[in-house]
PDB file of C-alpha atoms in Angstrom:
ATOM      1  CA  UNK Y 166     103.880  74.456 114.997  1.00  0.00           C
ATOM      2  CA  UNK Y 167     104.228  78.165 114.631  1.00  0.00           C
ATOM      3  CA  UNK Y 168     107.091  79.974 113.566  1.00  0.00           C
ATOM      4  CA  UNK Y 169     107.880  83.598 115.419  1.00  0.00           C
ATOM      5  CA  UNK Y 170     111.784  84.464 114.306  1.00  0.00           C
ATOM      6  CA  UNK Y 171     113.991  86.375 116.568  1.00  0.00           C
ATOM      7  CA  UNK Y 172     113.562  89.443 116.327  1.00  0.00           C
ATOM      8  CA  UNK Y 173     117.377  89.927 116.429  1.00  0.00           C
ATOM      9  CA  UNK Y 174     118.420  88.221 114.441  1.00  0.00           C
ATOM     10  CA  UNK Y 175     115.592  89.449 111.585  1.00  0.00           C
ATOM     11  CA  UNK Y 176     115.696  86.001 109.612  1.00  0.00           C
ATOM     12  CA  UNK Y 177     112.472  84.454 108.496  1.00  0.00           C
ATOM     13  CA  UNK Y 178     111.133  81.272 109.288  1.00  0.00           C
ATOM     14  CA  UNK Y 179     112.842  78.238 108.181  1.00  0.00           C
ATOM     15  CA  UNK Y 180     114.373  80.309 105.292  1.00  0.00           C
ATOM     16  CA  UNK Y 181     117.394  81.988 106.905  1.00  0.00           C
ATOM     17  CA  UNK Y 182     116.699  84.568 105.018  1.00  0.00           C
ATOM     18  CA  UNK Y 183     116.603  88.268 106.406  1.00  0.00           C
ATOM     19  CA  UNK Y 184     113.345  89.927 106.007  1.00  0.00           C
ATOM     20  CA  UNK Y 185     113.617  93.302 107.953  1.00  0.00           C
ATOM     21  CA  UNK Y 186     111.768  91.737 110.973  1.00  0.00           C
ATOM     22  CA  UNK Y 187     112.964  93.554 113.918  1.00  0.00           C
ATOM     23  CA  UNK Y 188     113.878  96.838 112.523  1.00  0.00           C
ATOM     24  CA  UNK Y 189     111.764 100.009 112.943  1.00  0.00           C
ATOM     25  CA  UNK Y 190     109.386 101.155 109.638  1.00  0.00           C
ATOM     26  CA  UNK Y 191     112.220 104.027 109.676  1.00  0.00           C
ATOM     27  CA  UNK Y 192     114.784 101.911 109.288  1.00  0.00           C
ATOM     28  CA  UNK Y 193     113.382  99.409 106.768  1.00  0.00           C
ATOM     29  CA  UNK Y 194     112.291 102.448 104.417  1.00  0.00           C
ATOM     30  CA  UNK Y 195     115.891 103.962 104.619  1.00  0.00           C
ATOM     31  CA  UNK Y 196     117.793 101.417 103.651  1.00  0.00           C
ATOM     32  CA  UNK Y 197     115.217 100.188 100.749  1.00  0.00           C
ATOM     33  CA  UNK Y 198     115.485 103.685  99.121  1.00  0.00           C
ATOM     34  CA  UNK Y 199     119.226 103.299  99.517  1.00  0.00           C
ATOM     35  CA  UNK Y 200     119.205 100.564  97.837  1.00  0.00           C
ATOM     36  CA  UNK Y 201     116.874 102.151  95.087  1.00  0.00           C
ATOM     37  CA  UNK Y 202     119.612 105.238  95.111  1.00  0.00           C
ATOM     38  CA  UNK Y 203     122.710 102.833  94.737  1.00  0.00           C
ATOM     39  CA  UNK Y 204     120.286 101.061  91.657  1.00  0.00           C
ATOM     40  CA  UNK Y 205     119.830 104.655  89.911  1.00  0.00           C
ATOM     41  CA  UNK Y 206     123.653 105.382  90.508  1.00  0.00           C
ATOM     42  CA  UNK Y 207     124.826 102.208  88.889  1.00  0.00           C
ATOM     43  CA  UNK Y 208     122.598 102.919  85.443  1.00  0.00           C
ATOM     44  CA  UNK Y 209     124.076 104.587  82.926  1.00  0.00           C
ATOM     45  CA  UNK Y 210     123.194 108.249  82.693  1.00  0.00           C
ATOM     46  CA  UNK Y 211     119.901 107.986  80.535  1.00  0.00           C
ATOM     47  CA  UNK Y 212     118.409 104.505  82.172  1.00  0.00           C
ATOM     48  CA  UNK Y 213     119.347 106.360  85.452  1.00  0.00           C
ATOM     49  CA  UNK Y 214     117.074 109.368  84.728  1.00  0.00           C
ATOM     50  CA  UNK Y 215     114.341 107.142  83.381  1.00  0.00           C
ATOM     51  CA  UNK Y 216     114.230 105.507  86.521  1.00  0.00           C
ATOM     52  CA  UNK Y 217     114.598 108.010  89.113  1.00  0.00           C
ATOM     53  CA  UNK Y 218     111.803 110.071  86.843  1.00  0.00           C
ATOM     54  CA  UNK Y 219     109.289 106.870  87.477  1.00  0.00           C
ATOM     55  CA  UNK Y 220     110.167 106.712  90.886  1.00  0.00           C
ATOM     56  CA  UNK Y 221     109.438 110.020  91.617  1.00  0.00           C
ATOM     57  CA  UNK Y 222     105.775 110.016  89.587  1.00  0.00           C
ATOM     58  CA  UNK Y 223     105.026 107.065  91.813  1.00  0.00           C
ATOM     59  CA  UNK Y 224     106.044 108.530  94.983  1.00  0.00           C
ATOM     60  CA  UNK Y 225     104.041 111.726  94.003  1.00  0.00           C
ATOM     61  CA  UNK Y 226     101.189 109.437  93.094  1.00  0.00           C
ATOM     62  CA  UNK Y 227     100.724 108.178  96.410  1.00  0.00           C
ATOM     63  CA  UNK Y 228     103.007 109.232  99.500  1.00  0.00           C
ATOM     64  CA  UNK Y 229     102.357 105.682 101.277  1.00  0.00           C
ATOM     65  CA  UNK Y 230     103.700 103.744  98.343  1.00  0.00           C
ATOM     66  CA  UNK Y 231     106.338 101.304  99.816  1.00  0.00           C
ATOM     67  CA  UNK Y 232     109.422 100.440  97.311  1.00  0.00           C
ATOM     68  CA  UNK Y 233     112.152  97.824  97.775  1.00  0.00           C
ATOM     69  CA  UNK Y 234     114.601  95.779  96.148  1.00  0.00           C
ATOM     70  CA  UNK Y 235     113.759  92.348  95.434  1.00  0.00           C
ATOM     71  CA  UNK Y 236     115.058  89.417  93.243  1.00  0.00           C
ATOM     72  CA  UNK Y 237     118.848  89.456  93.608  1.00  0.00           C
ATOM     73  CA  UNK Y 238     120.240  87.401  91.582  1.00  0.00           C
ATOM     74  CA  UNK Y 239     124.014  86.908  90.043  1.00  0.00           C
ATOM     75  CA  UNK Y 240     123.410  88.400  86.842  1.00  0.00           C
ATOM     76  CA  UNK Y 241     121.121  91.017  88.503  1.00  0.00           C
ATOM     77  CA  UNK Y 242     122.924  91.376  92.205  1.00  0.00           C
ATOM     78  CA  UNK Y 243     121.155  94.802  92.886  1.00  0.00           C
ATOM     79  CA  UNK Y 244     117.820  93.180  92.069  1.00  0.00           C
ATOM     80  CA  UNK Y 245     114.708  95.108  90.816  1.00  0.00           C
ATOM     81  CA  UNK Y 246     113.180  97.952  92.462  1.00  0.00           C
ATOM     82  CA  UNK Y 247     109.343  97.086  93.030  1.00  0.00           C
ATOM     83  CA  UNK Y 248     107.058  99.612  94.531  1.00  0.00           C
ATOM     84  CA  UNK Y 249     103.746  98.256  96.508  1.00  0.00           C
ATOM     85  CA  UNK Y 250     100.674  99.244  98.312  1.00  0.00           C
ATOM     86  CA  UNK Y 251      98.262  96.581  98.846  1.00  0.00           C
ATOM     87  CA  UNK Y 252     100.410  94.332  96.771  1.00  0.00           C
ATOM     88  CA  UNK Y 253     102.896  94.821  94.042  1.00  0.00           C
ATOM     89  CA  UNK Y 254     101.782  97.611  91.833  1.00  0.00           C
ATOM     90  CA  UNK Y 255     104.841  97.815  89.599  1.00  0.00           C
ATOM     91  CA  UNK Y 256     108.493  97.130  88.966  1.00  0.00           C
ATOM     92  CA  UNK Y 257     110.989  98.323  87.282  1.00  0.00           C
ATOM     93  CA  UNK Y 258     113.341  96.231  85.463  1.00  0.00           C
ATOM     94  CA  UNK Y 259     116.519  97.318  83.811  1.00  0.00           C
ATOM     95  CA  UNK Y 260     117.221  96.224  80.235  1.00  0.00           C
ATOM     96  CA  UNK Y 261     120.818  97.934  78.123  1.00  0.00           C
ATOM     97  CA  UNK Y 262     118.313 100.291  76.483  1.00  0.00           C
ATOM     98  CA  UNK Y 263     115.748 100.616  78.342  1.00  0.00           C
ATOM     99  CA  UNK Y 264     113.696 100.722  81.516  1.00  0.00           C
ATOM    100  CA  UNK Y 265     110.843  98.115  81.921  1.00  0.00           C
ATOM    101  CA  UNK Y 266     107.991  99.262  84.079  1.00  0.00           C
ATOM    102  CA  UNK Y 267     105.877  96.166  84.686  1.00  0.00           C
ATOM    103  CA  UNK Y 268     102.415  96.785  86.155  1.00  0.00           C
ATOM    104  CA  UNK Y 269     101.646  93.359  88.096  1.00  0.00           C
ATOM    105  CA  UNK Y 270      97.970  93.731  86.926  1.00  0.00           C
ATOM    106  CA  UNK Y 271      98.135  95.806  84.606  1.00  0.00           C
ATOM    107  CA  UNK Y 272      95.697  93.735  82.310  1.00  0.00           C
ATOM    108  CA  UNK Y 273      92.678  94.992  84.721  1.00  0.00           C
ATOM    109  CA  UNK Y 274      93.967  98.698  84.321  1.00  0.00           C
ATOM    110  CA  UNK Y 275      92.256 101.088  82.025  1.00  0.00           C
ATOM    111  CA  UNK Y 276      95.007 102.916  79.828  1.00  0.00           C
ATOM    112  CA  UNK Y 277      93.489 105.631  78.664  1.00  0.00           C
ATOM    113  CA  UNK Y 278      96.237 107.472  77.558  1.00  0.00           C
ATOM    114  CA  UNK Y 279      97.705 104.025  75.793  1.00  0.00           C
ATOM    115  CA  UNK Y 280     100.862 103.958  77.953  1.00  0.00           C
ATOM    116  CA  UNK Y 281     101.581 100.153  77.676  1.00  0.00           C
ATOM    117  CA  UNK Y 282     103.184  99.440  75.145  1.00  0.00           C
ATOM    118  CA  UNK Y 283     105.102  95.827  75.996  1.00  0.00           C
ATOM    119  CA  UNK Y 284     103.812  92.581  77.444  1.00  0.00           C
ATOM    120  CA  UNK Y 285     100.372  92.917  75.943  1.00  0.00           C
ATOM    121  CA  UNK Y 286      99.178  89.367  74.877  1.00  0.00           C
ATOM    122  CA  UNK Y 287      99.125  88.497  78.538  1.00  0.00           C
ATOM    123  CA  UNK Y 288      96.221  87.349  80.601  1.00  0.00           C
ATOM    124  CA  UNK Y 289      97.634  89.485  83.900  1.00  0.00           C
ATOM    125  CA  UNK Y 290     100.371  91.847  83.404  1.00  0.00           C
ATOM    126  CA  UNK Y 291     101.196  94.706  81.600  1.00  0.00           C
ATOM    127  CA  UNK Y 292     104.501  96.891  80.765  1.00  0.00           C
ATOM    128  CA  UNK Y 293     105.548 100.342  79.654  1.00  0.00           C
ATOM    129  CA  UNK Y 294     109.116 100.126  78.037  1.00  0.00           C
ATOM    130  CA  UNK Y 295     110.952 103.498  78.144  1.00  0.00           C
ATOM    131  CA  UNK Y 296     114.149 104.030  76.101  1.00  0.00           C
ATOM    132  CA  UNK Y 297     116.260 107.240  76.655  1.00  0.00           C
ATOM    133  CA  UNK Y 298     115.104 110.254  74.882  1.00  0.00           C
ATOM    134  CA  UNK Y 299     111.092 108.728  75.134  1.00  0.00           C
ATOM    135  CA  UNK Y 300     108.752 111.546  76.824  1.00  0.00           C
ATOM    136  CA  UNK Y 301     107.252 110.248  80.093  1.00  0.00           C
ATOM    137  CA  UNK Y 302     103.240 111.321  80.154  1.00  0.00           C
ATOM    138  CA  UNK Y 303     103.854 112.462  84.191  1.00  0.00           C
ATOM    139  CA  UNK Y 304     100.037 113.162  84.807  1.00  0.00           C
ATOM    140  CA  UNK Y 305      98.847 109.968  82.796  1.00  0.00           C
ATOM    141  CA  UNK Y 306     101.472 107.880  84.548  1.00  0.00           C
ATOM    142  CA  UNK Y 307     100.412 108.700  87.804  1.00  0.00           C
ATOM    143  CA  UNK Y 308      96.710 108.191  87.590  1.00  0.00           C
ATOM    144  CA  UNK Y 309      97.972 104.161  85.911  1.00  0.00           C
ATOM    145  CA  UNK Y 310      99.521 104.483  89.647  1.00  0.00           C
ATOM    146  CA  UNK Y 311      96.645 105.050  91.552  1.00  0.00           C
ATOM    147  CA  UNK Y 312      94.360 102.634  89.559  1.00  0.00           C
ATOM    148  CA  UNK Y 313      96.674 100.403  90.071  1.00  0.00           C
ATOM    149  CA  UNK Y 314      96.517 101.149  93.693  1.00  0.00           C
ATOM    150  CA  UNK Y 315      92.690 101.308  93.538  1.00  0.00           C
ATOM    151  CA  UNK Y 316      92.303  97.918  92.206  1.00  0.00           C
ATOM    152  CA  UNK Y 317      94.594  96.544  94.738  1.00  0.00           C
ATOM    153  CA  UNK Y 318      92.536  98.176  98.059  1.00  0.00           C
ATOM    154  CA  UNK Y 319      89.597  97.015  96.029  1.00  0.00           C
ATOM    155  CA  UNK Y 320      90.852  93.110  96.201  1.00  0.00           C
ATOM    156  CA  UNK Y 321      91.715  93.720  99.981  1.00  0.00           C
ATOM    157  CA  UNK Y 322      88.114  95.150 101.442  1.00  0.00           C
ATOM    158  CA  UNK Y 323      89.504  98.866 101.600  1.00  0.00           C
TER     159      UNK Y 323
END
């Protein structure tokens, strides 16, 4: 039997869980990057930069990239911000000295300019730790963005 949730009420099937369903794109987007503001605003100054620096490089990367909060949780109740087109293409964890940004397959990425530098033994993901005071390669950054993107339009048929 198929599942179609009220639009009303936005919940997803048989989770109870909200899931946006029923609001415009509009909507959706502004309260995400809300969310994503209120994240940035809660860091302390330097992890608060860091972040907001990365989530500008991705936006400039790619306009249509799509970034939400995901993964509440009580010891994390803001969650992680996660930015997406075609899938997950990164997200961007929050550690006391440092911000995490984890490239979902980031093990298929070239790295030219050697960026990662975390999570390297693994089979499928791939991470760029950034401590305050580290320089952020902007242009190399970006172009780890759009591979990223790349690969993922390339696993779709795009």
């Amino acid at each position: 039997m198929e599942c179609v949730p009220p639009a009303k009420a936005g919940l997803s099937c048989g989770t109870g869980r909200k899931t946006g369903y029923g609001k415009s794109p509009s909507q959706t987007v502004k309260s995400t990057s809300a969310l994503v503001d209120a994240k940035i605003a809660s860091l302390s100054d330097g992890l608060g930069e860091i972040l907001s620096r990365i989530r500008a490089l991705i936006h400039e990367a790619d306009a249509e990239v799509v970034e939400e909060m995901k993964w509440q949780k009580p010891s994390n109740p803001s969650g992680v911000p996660v930015w997406s087109h075609g899938g997950i293409l990164c997200t961007g964890e929050t550690y006391r000295d440092k911000v995490k940004l984890t490239f979902a397959k980031g093990a298929a990425l070239p790295d030219p300019s050697g960026l990662f530098n975390a999570s390297l033994d693994g089979n499928v993901r791939r991470a760029i730790d950034i401590r305050d005071g580290d320089a952020i390669d902007g242009e190399a950054l970006k172009a780890l963005i759009r591979a990223a993107i790349d690969l993922n339009e390339s696993r779709h048929g795009k």
